[in-house]
């Protein structure tokens, strides 16, 4: 099953880069809920407008997607991040000079980043293999130690540590991927 | 948090911090509507067609029997001046076309992103030149002002340059231009500023060569009123899919009438 999903994602990545029409629809079907959920939390009633901007920007900038830097989900979350920042900044005030652009971005960024980071992690957690997901959930949300997790899941301690490390590694990578190159 | 996670925290600081910041939300709490998909796919289809598309039955109140062209409009979100959307088509001209042939309607004066502007300009040329010619009409754009500008460095840039506008041709010369940062390009914009000098409109003009010495000419799209867009701006734009101005300008100058 995991292999099938991986194959499907890889295919979508390929089709995205080559600009096949089906890739846009598949990307919308697969990641529309994530993008819209992020936008809803950040901009409320204007979520659809911002989500539309996210998918248009993603489609126009599809060549900038680099699978080695994270998943499509992380990439789209990153676009959602700066589109929402743009929106919030625009809503809050009249046009600024381009020089003020960065300062304005920085004013709304921390709150946006907190929300997007959590959504990226939540999405990444869902895509982890179940054993890794269980280990991370027990460690972070039930505050169990590694030996306690090992006992609970009836796994060798080394396996628990391996699952924890690889799970966090994947989540860290997704977070980094969601920031892309736009680090204002 | 138990002690044996401290190493992991050092190794994966962002993930651990975010995990610790509280219960994770549902990342799929809402499913998007088909209406949202339609708006996305329609906008993409419009862009692909270079700014023109045959309006289908979805848009036409009378179904397929009405055939008309409609100009691209970018999707609604940020207000126009934030998104670098200009005043666009001369409304008098658009109206004159509409009056001549009522099937040509909805000249939405909005702009696409900078990478679509070439296609858009071509499409605008079809609208602004082709259709009126076919109808025996002659459009009247705002005359604009021929002028020249000294481009002064902003921030840490050591570049300097000049720009000259003749009709719809904007010539730009730059010296001592630093190499653009990795995965970035230099982009040329025209800004409209208010009486206080604050930009109220931003239009993308083209990509500036990433060379120490630049000598380029650009065609200013017909929908940009060069009488209003009189400030020349060069910015660094990361290749991140965001088509709006990055806010990171390196050169700017006011065109003054020559």
Tab-separated table of C-alpha atoms in Angstrom:
chain	number	residue	atom	x	y	z
A	1	UNK	CA	0.000	0.000	0.000
A	2	UNK	CA	2.756	2.395	0.970
A	3	UNK	CA	4.615	1.510	-2.201
A	4	UNK	CA	1.500	2.214	-4.224
A	5	UNK	CA	1.063	5.591	-2.572
A	6	UNK	CA	4.710	6.428	-3.162
A	7	UNK	CA	4.361	5.477	-6.780
A	8	UNK	CA	1.278	7.624	-7.149
A	9	UNK	CA	2.988	10.616	-5.527
A	10	UNK	CA	6.067	10.187	-7.695
A	11	UNK	CA	3.875	10.075	-10.752
A	12	UNK	CA	2.105	13.237	-9.687
A	13	UNK	CA	5.442	14.949	-9.140
A	14	UNK	CA	6.552	13.998	-12.627
A	15	UNK	CA	3.332	15.113	-14.210
A	16	UNK	CA	3.433	18.347	-12.251
A	17	UNK	CA	6.845	19.260	-13.581
A	18	UNK	CA	5.863	18.436	-17.140
A	19	UNK	CA	2.714	20.501	-16.764
A	20	UNK	CA	0.156	17.833	-17.535
A	21	UNK	CA	-3.389	18.979	-16.996
A	22	UNK	CA	-4.242	15.940	-14.920
A	23	UNK	CA	-1.581	16.910	-12.402
A	24	UNK	CA	-3.415	20.084	-11.434
A	25	UNK	CA	-6.640	18.224	-10.793
A	26	UNK	CA	-4.891	15.449	-8.898
A	27	UNK	CA	-2.948	17.960	-6.859
A	28	UNK	CA	-6.174	19.768	-6.023
A	29	UNK	CA	-7.923	16.544	-5.045
A	30	UNK	CA	-5.016	15.299	-2.968
A	31	UNK	CA	-3.866	18.492	-1.297
A	32	UNK	CA	-6.850	20.837	-1.624
A	33	UNK	CA	-8.034	19.933	1.887
A	34	UNK	CA	-4.627	20.758	3.371
A	35	UNK	CA	-4.342	24.064	1.524
A	36	UNK	CA	-7.911	25.089	2.317
A	37	UNK	CA	-7.556	24.038	5.963
A	38	UNK	CA	-4.415	26.145	6.297
A	39	UNK	CA	-6.038	29.118	4.591
A	40	UNK	CA	-9.201	28.788	6.678
A	41	UNK	CA	-7.227	28.972	9.900
A	42	UNK	CA	-5.233	31.946	8.683
A	43	UNK	CA	-7.666	34.128	6.769
A	44	UNK	CA	-11.136	32.838	7.729
A	45	UNK	CA	-13.864	33.733	5.257
A	46	UNK	CA	-11.344	34.603	2.564
A	47	UNK	CA	-9.862	31.100	2.565
A	48	UNK	CA	-11.192	30.153	-0.869
A	49	UNK	CA	-9.719	33.231	-2.491
A	50	UNK	CA	-6.311	32.609	-0.956
A	51	UNK	CA	-6.455	28.882	-1.723
A	52	UNK	CA	-7.163	29.732	-5.336
A	53	UNK	CA	-4.116	31.967	-5.362
A	54	UNK	CA	-2.063	29.149	-3.849
A	55	UNK	CA	-2.952	26.662	-6.576
A	56	UNK	CA	-2.466	29.205	-9.339
A	57	UNK	CA	0.939	30.180	-7.968
A	58	UNK	CA	1.835	26.506	-7.598
A	59	UNK	CA	0.854	25.777	-11.171
A	60	UNK	CA	2.719	28.770	-12.548
A	61	UNK	CA	5.746	28.008	-10.425
A	62	UNK	CA	5.639	24.231	-10.742
A	63	UNK	CA	9.188	24.108	-12.067
A	64	UNK	CA	10.342	25.428	-8.718
A	65	UNK	CA	9.090	22.277	-7.002
A	66	UNK	CA	12.051	20.197	-5.892
A	67	UNK	CA	11.141	16.736	-4.558
A	68	UNK	CA	14.485	16.520	-2.776
A	69	UNK	CA	13.432	19.377	-0.504
A	70	UNK	CA	10.115	18.003	0.661
A	71	UNK	CA	6.783	16.703	-0.478
A	72	UNK	CA	4.187	18.426	-2.591
A	73	UNK	CA	2.214	18.923	0.619
A	74	UNK	CA	5.087	20.832	2.203
A	75	UNK	CA	5.655	22.830	-0.955
A	76	UNK	CA	1.972	23.819	-1.157
A	77	UNK	CA	1.930	24.630	2.542
A	78	UNK	CA	4.883	26.917	1.913
A	79	UNK	CA	3.041	28.710	-0.871
A	80	UNK	CA	-0.014	28.941	1.400
A	81	UNK	CA	2.263	30.493	3.988
A	82	UNK	CA	3.403	33.417	1.903
A	83	UNK	CA	0.119	33.897	0.075
A	84	UNK	CA	-1.616	34.196	3.447
A	85	UNK	CA	1.023	36.612	4.656
A	86	UNK	CA	0.493	38.696	1.526
A	87	UNK	CA	-3.239	38.642	2.082
A	88	UNK	CA	-3.093	39.566	5.750
A	89	UNK	CA	-0.655	42.323	5.036
A	90	UNK	CA	-2.805	43.697	2.230
A	91	UNK	CA	-5.941	43.535	4.327
A	92	UNK	CA	-4.356	45.341	7.209
A	93	UNK	CA	-3.289	48.442	5.383
A	94	UNK	CA	-3.203	50.343	2.148
A	95	UNK	CA	-0.406	49.822	-0.331
A	96	UNK	CA	3.021	50.290	1.021
A	97	UNK	CA	6.212	51.122	-0.740
A	98	UNK	CA	8.129	48.109	-1.978
A	99	UNK	CA	10.749	48.956	0.621
A	100	UNK	CA	8.192	48.400	3.351
A	101	UNK	CA	7.153	45.093	1.892
A	102	UNK	CA	9.590	43.033	3.898
A	103	UNK	CA	8.873	44.835	7.151
A	104	UNK	CA	5.173	44.188	6.698
A	105	UNK	CA	5.761	40.543	5.989
A	106	UNK	CA	7.763	40.178	9.137
A	107	UNK	CA	4.983	41.719	11.192
A	108	UNK	CA	2.508	38.943	10.394
A	109	UNK	CA	4.903	36.101	9.837
A	110	UNK	CA	5.334	34.658	13.331
A	111	UNK	CA	1.636	33.956	13.843
A	112	UNK	CA	1.262	32.543	10.339
A	113	UNK	CA	4.331	30.389	10.695
A	114	UNK	CA	3.086	28.895	13.948
A	115	UNK	CA	-0.149	27.797	12.311
A	116	UNK	CA	1.448	26.534	9.108
A	117	UNK	CA	4.193	24.651	10.937
A	118	UNK	CA	1.611	22.735	12.919
A	119	UNK	CA	-0.414	21.936	9.827
A	120	UNK	CA	2.673	20.740	7.993
A	121	UNK	CA	3.587	18.523	10.915
A	122	UNK	CA	0.070	17.172	11.219
A	123	UNK	CA	0.048	16.364	7.525
A	124	UNK	CA	3.489	14.797	7.707
A	125	UNK	CA	2.469	12.715	10.714
A	126	UNK	CA	-0.440	11.282	8.749
A	127	UNK	CA	1.852	10.134	5.980
A	128	UNK	CA	4.361	8.422	8.245
A	129	UNK	CA	4.359	4.643	8.392
A	130	UNK	CA	2.009	3.659	11.245
A	131	UNK	CA	4.769	2.391	13.546
A	132	UNK	CA	6.651	5.681	13.356
A	133	UNK	CA	3.461	7.642	13.808
A	134	UNK	CA	2.574	5.637	16.897
A	135	UNK	CA	6.012	6.095	18.419
A	136	UNK	CA	5.957	9.858	17.906
A	137	UNK	CA	2.399	10.200	19.164
A	138	UNK	CA	3.155	8.254	22.321
A	139	UNK	CA	6.393	10.138	22.897
A	140	UNK	CA	5.070	13.638	22.398
A	141	UNK	CA	1.432	13.444	23.385
A	142	UNK	CA	1.485	10.799	26.083
A	143	UNK	CA	4.934	11.801	27.300
A	144	UNK	CA	6.193	8.235	27.368
A	145	UNK	CA	9.916	7.516	27.469
A	146	UNK	CA	11.525	5.324	24.874
A	147	UNK	CA	11.467	2.236	27.147
A	148	UNK	CA	7.837	2.910	28.000
A	149	UNK	CA	6.963	3.183	24.318
A	150	UNK	CA	8.865	-0.053	23.671
A	151	UNK	CA	6.857	-1.780	26.371
A	152	UNK	CA	3.563	-0.335	25.199
A	153	UNK	CA	4.093	-1.319	21.578
A	154	UNK	CA	5.986	-4.495	22.343
A	155	UNK	CA	8.909	-3.405	20.219
A	156	UNK	CA	12.656	-3.619	20.870
A	157	UNK	CA	14.048	-0.395	22.335
A	158	UNK	CA	16.359	0.046	19.336
A	159	UNK	CA	13.412	-0.152	16.968
A	160	UNK	CA	11.550	2.487	18.933
A	161	UNK	CA	14.550	4.809	18.792
A	162	UNK	CA	14.918	4.167	15.089
A	163	UNK	CA	11.232	4.894	14.430
A	164	UNK	CA	11.432	8.056	16.499
A	165	UNK	CA	14.544	9.292	14.758
A	166	UNK	CA	13.359	8.528	11.250
A	167	UNK	CA	9.919	9.945	11.931
A	168	UNK	CA	11.292	13.211	13.262
A	169	UNK	CA	13.776	13.350	10.432
A	170	UNK	CA	10.937	13.166	7.910
A	171	UNK	CA	8.923	15.787	9.779
A	172	UNK	CA	11.879	18.135	10.065
A	173	UNK	CA	12.479	17.780	6.346
A	174	UNK	CA	8.863	18.567	5.599
A	175	UNK	CA	9.019	21.679	7.757
A	176	UNK	CA	12.125	22.855	5.985
A	177	UNK	CA	10.500	22.106	2.636
A	178	UNK	CA	7.524	24.232	3.600
A	179	UNK	CA	9.732	27.290	3.920
A	180	UNK	CA	11.239	26.816	0.481
A	181	UNK	CA	13.582	29.536	-0.543
A	182	UNK	CA	11.429	32.331	0.644
A	183	UNK	CA	12.994	33.105	3.979
A	184	UNK	CA	12.166	36.730	4.575
B	1	UNK	CA	8.997	15.873	27.987
B	2	UNK	CA	11.156	13.022	29.032
B	3	UNK	CA	14.920	13.348	29.154
B	4	UNK	CA	15.804	10.978	26.350
B	5	UNK	CA	14.350	13.362	23.740
B	6	UNK	CA	16.935	16.067	24.320
B	7	UNK	CA	19.255	14.698	21.648
B	8	UNK	CA	16.395	14.567	19.204
B	9	UNK	CA	15.552	18.147	20.015
B	10	UNK	CA	19.057	19.220	19.112
B	11	UNK	CA	18.946	17.246	15.903
B	12	UNK	CA	15.413	18.108	14.775
B	13	UNK	CA	14.715	21.404	16.534
B	14	UNK	CA	11.855	22.691	14.377
B	15	UNK	CA	9.920	19.453	14.358
B	16	UNK	CA	10.299	18.942	18.094
B	17	UNK	CA	9.359	22.539	18.866
B	18	UNK	CA	6.263	22.370	16.688
B	19	UNK	CA	5.253	19.009	18.182
B	20	UNK	CA	5.601	20.488	21.625
B	21	UNK	CA	3.561	23.569	20.800
B	22	UNK	CA	0.317	21.734	21.414
B	23	UNK	CA	-2.081	19.225	19.929
B	24	UNK	CA	-1.805	19.057	16.176
B	25	UNK	CA	-4.770	20.325	14.177
B	26	UNK	CA	-6.619	18.278	11.599
B	27	UNK	CA	-4.793	19.077	8.364
B	28	UNK	CA	-7.814	18.066	6.326
B	29	UNK	CA	-10.586	19.685	8.266
B	30	UNK	CA	-12.290	21.003	5.179
B	31	UNK	CA	-12.785	19.693	1.689
B	32	UNK	CA	-12.719	22.267	-1.081
B	33	UNK	CA	-15.762	22.768	-3.238
B	34	UNK	CA	-16.054	22.066	-6.941
B	35	UNK	CA	-16.615	25.784	-7.337
B	36	UNK	CA	-13.103	26.414	-6.086
B	37	UNK	CA	-11.765	23.863	-8.547
B	38	UNK	CA	-13.671	25.524	-11.352
B	39	UNK	CA	-12.241	28.936	-10.534
B	40	UNK	CA	-8.708	27.519	-10.486
B	41	UNK	CA	-9.032	25.519	-13.673
B	42	UNK	CA	-10.706	28.405	-15.478
B	43	UNK	CA	-7.920	30.785	-14.555
B	44	UNK	CA	-5.286	28.296	-15.680
B	45	UNK	CA	-7.092	27.730	-18.950
B	46	UNK	CA	-7.254	31.463	-19.545
B	47	UNK	CA	-3.582	31.880	-18.878
B	48	UNK	CA	-2.663	29.001	-21.133
B	49	UNK	CA	-4.606	30.542	-23.966
B	50	UNK	CA	-2.496	33.623	-23.558
B	51	UNK	CA	-5.169	35.764	-22.050
B	52	UNK	CA	-8.054	35.022	-24.349
B	53	UNK	CA	-10.532	32.261	-24.258
B	54	UNK	CA	-13.804	31.493	-25.768
B	55	UNK	CA	-16.370	31.945	-23.083
B	56	UNK	CA	-18.264	28.731	-22.576
B	57	UNK	CA	-21.761	28.061	-21.453
B	58	UNK	CA	-20.744	28.464	-17.835
B	59	UNK	CA	-20.093	32.143	-18.415
B	60	UNK	CA	-22.718	32.858	-20.963
B	61	UNK	CA	-26.189	33.444	-19.586
B	62	UNK	CA	-27.681	32.282	-22.854
B	63	UNK	CA	-25.727	29.118	-23.318
B	64	UNK	CA	-23.485	28.070	-26.153
B	65	UNK	CA	-25.208	30.161	-28.775
B	66	UNK	CA	-23.390	33.237	-27.584
B	67	UNK	CA	-19.802	33.327	-28.699
B	68	UNK	CA	-17.634	36.050	-27.335
B	69	UNK	CA	-14.171	36.705	-26.171
B	70	UNK	CA	-13.338	37.774	-22.742
B	71	UNK	CA	-10.086	39.149	-21.458
B	72	UNK	CA	-8.235	37.362	-18.698
B	73	UNK	CA	-8.867	38.527	-15.217
B	74	UNK	CA	-6.666	37.384	-12.390
B	75	UNK	CA	-8.527	35.811	-9.505
B	76	UNK	CA	-9.717	38.019	-6.695
B	77	UNK	CA	-7.794	38.260	-3.475
B	78	UNK	CA	-5.417	41.026	-2.652
B	79	UNK	CA	-6.392	44.500	-3.775
B	80	UNK	CA	-5.028	45.574	-7.087
B	81	UNK	CA	-2.283	47.857	-5.970
B	82	UNK	CA	-0.876	45.154	-3.699
B	83	UNK	CA	-0.762	42.612	-6.438
B	84	UNK	CA	0.834	44.883	-8.934
B	85	UNK	CA	-2.378	45.243	-10.865
B	86	UNK	CA	-2.561	48.389	-12.888
B	87	UNK	CA	-5.341	50.380	-14.334
B	88	UNK	CA	-5.211	48.194	-17.357
B	89	UNK	CA	-7.229	48.745	-20.471
B	90	UNK	CA	-8.283	52.226	-21.267
B	91	UNK	CA	-11.960	52.070	-20.281
B	92	UNK	CA	-13.069	54.461	-22.999
B	93	UNK	CA	-11.515	52.223	-25.560
B	94	UNK	CA	-13.024	49.092	-24.083
B	95	UNK	CA	-16.381	50.767	-24.108
B	96	UNK	CA	-15.963	51.842	-27.703
B	97	UNK	CA	-15.328	48.243	-28.689
B	98	UNK	CA	-18.266	47.013	-26.658
B	99	UNK	CA	-20.554	49.580	-28.219
B	100	UNK	CA	-19.576	48.523	-31.699
B	101	UNK	CA	-20.246	44.872	-31.050
B	102	UNK	CA	-22.269	43.948	-28.042
B	103	UNK	CA	-20.916	40.405	-28.125
B	104	UNK	CA	-17.529	41.692	-26.952
B	105	UNK	CA	-17.922	42.350	-23.284
B	106	UNK	CA	-16.324	42.138	-19.893
B	107	UNK	CA	-12.991	43.766	-20.435
B	108	UNK	CA	-11.817	43.151	-16.919
B	109	UNK	CA	-8.774	45.386	-16.442
B	110	UNK	CA	-6.561	43.161	-14.395
B	111	UNK	CA	-3.104	41.862	-14.852
B	112	UNK	CA	-1.473	38.491	-14.690
B	113	UNK	CA	1.787	37.643	-13.089
B	114	UNK	CA	5.018	38.650	-14.618
B	115	UNK	CA	5.750	35.351	-16.320
B	116	UNK	CA	2.405	35.474	-18.029
B	117	UNK	CA	2.767	39.058	-19.126
B	118	UNK	CA	4.282	38.244	-22.483
B	119	UNK	CA	1.381	36.028	-23.420
B	120	UNK	CA	-0.950	38.541	-21.909
B	121	UNK	CA	0.605	41.353	-23.906
B	122	UNK	CA	0.167	39.320	-27.057
B	123	UNK	CA	-3.443	38.734	-26.198
B	124	UNK	CA	-3.911	42.374	-25.293
B	125	UNK	CA	-2.459	43.234	-28.678
B	126	UNK	CA	-5.114	41.065	-30.265
B	127	UNK	CA	-7.773	42.888	-28.326
B	128	UNK	CA	-6.344	46.351	-28.619
B	129	UNK	CA	-5.171	46.131	-32.205
B	130	UNK	CA	-6.658	43.114	-33.919
B	131	UNK	CA	-10.269	43.448	-32.941
B	132	UNK	CA	-10.526	47.207	-33.495
B	133	UNK	CA	-8.815	46.856	-36.844
B	134	UNK	CA	-11.236	44.141	-37.787
B	135	UNK	CA	-14.063	46.384	-36.713
B	136	UNK	CA	-12.610	49.361	-38.449
B	137	UNK	CA	-12.022	51.073	-35.146
B	138	UNK	CA	-9.074	52.891	-33.812
B	139	UNK	CA	-8.264	52.791	-30.130
B	140	UNK	CA	-6.887	55.741	-28.272
B	141	UNK	CA	-4.534	54.900	-25.466
B	142	UNK	CA	-3.312	57.456	-23.010
B	143	UNK	CA	-0.437	59.143	-24.803
B	144	UNK	CA	2.061	58.692	-21.991
B	145	UNK	CA	5.193	60.693	-21.687
B	146	UNK	CA	8.546	60.123	-23.266
B	147	UNK	CA	11.097	60.554	-20.560
B	148	UNK	CA	14.316	59.502	-18.928
B	149	UNK	CA	15.283	58.386	-15.455
B	150	UNK	CA	18.486	58.009	-13.499
B	151	UNK	CA	18.337	54.702	-11.658
B	152	UNK	CA	19.781	55.010	-8.190
B	153	UNK	CA	20.915	52.075	-6.093
B	154	UNK	CA	18.795	50.984	-3.143
B	155	UNK	CA	20.201	49.130	-0.173
B	156	UNK	CA	23.590	47.556	-0.587
B	157	UNK	CA	23.674	47.483	-4.364
B	158	UNK	CA	26.553	49.284	-6.024
B	159	UNK	CA	24.874	49.283	-9.436
B	160	UNK	CA	23.661	52.375	-11.174
B	161	UNK	CA	21.886	52.974	-14.427
B	162	UNK	CA	19.459	54.911	-16.492
B	163	UNK	CA	16.198	54.289	-18.281
B	164	UNK	CA	14.528	55.982	-21.209
B	165	UNK	CA	10.949	55.682	-22.404
B	166	UNK	CA	10.163	56.392	-26.021
B	167	UNK	CA	6.614	55.608	-26.928
B	168	UNK	CA	6.164	52.099	-25.588
B	169	UNK	CA	9.823	51.194	-25.673
B	170	UNK	CA	11.644	51.297	-22.372
B	171	UNK	CA	15.438	51.161	-22.632
B	172	UNK	CA	17.415	50.238	-19.568
B	173	UNK	CA	21.166	50.488	-19.073
B	174	UNK	CA	22.818	49.323	-15.883
B	175	UNK	CA	26.449	49.244	-14.849
B	176	UNK	CA	28.202	47.346	-12.087
B	177	UNK	CA	25.275	45.001	-11.500
B	178	UNK	CA	26.116	42.306	-8.982
B	179	UNK	CA	25.307	38.687	-9.802
B	180	UNK	CA	21.759	37.897	-8.751
B	181	UNK	CA	21.520	35.613	-5.704
B	182	UNK	CA	21.177	31.918	-6.458
B	183	UNK	CA	17.741	30.931	-7.796
B	184	UNK	CA	16.819	34.578	-8.258
B	185	UNK	CA	16.393	36.897	-11.201
B	186	UNK	CA	16.384	40.633	-11.707
B	187	UNK	CA	12.992	41.918	-12.774
B	188	UNK	CA	11.932	45.265	-14.164
B	189	UNK	CA	8.776	47.021	-12.984
B	190	UNK	CA	6.958	50.266	-13.590
B	191	UNK	CA	5.359	51.820	-10.538
B	192	UNK	CA	2.564	54.300	-10.266
B	193	UNK	CA	3.049	56.592	-7.284
B	194	UNK	CA	0.712	59.001	-5.557
B	195	UNK	CA	1.430	62.606	-4.712
B	196	UNK	CA	3.375	61.522	-1.658
B	197	UNK	CA	5.528	59.170	-3.711
B	198	UNK	CA	3.949	55.987	-2.337
B	199	UNK	CA	3.309	53.313	-4.996
B	200	UNK	CA	-0.336	52.726	-5.765
B	201	UNK	CA	0.280	50.384	-8.680
B	202	UNK	CA	3.017	47.987	-9.742
B	203	UNK	CA	3.377	46.456	-13.187
B	204	UNK	CA	5.902	43.866	-14.250
B	205	UNK	CA	7.755	44.761	-17.443
B	206	UNK	CA	10.351	42.053	-17.968
B	207	UNK	CA	13.376	40.142	-16.792
B	208	UNK	CA	16.652	42.024	-16.626
B	209	UNK	CA	19.803	40.257	-17.748
B	210	UNK	CA	21.896	38.897	-14.917
B	211	UNK	CA	25.080	40.453	-16.267
B	212	UNK	CA	27.398	43.130	-14.913
B	213	UNK	CA	26.447	45.475	-17.720
B	214	UNK	CA	22.872	45.601	-18.929
B	215	UNK	CA	21.643	47.190	-22.123
B	216	UNK	CA	18.119	46.076	-22.885
B	217	UNK	CA	14.916	47.371	-24.363
B	218	UNK	CA	11.456	46.331	-23.271
B	219	UNK	CA	8.081	46.817	-24.833
B	220	UNK	CA	5.676	48.305	-22.308
B	221	UNK	CA	2.351	46.429	-22.648
B	222	UNK	CA	-0.405	48.506	-24.154
B	223	UNK	CA	-2.611	48.288	-21.086
B	224	UNK	CA	-0.083	50.105	-18.919
B	225	UNK	CA	-0.651	53.833	-18.910
B	226	UNK	CA	2.831	55.261	-19.193
B	227	UNK	CA	1.481	58.633	-18.223
B	228	UNK	CA	0.752	57.190	-14.776
B	229	UNK	CA	3.384	54.488	-14.368
B	230	UNK	CA	6.445	56.682	-14.261
B	231	UNK	CA	8.801	55.090	-11.739
B	232	UNK	CA	11.261	52.476	-13.008
B	233	UNK	CA	12.191	49.795	-10.494
B	234	UNK	CA	14.513	46.782	-10.625
B	235	UNK	CA	14.058	44.093	-8.001
B	236	UNK	CA	15.493	40.740	-7.022
B	237	UNK	CA	12.833	38.049	-7.364
B	238	UNK	CA	13.323	34.592	-5.896
B	239	UNK	CA	12.165	31.772	-8.126
B	240	UNK	CA	9.473	30.715	-5.689
B	241	UNK	CA	6.346	30.841	-7.781
B	242	UNK	CA	5.192	34.093	-6.215
B	243	UNK	CA	4.710	36.518	-9.050
B	244	UNK	CA	4.261	39.669	-7.036
B	245	UNK	CA	7.025	42.157	-6.286
B	246	UNK	CA	9.348	40.749	-3.657
B	247	UNK	CA	9.896	44.111	-2.028
B	248	UNK	CA	13.598	43.689	-2.555
B	249	UNK	CA	14.446	46.514	-4.944
B	250	UNK	CA	17.973	47.367	-5.984
B	251	UNK	CA	17.489	50.257	-8.417
B	252	UNK	CA	14.799	52.854	-8.845
B	253	UNK	CA	14.281	56.124	-10.665
B	254	UNK	CA	11.552	58.576	-11.655
B	255	UNK	CA	10.971	59.112	-15.356
B	256	UNK	CA	10.896	62.808	-16.125
B	257	UNK	CA	9.708	64.265	-19.385
B	258	UNK	CA	12.481	64.739	-21.872
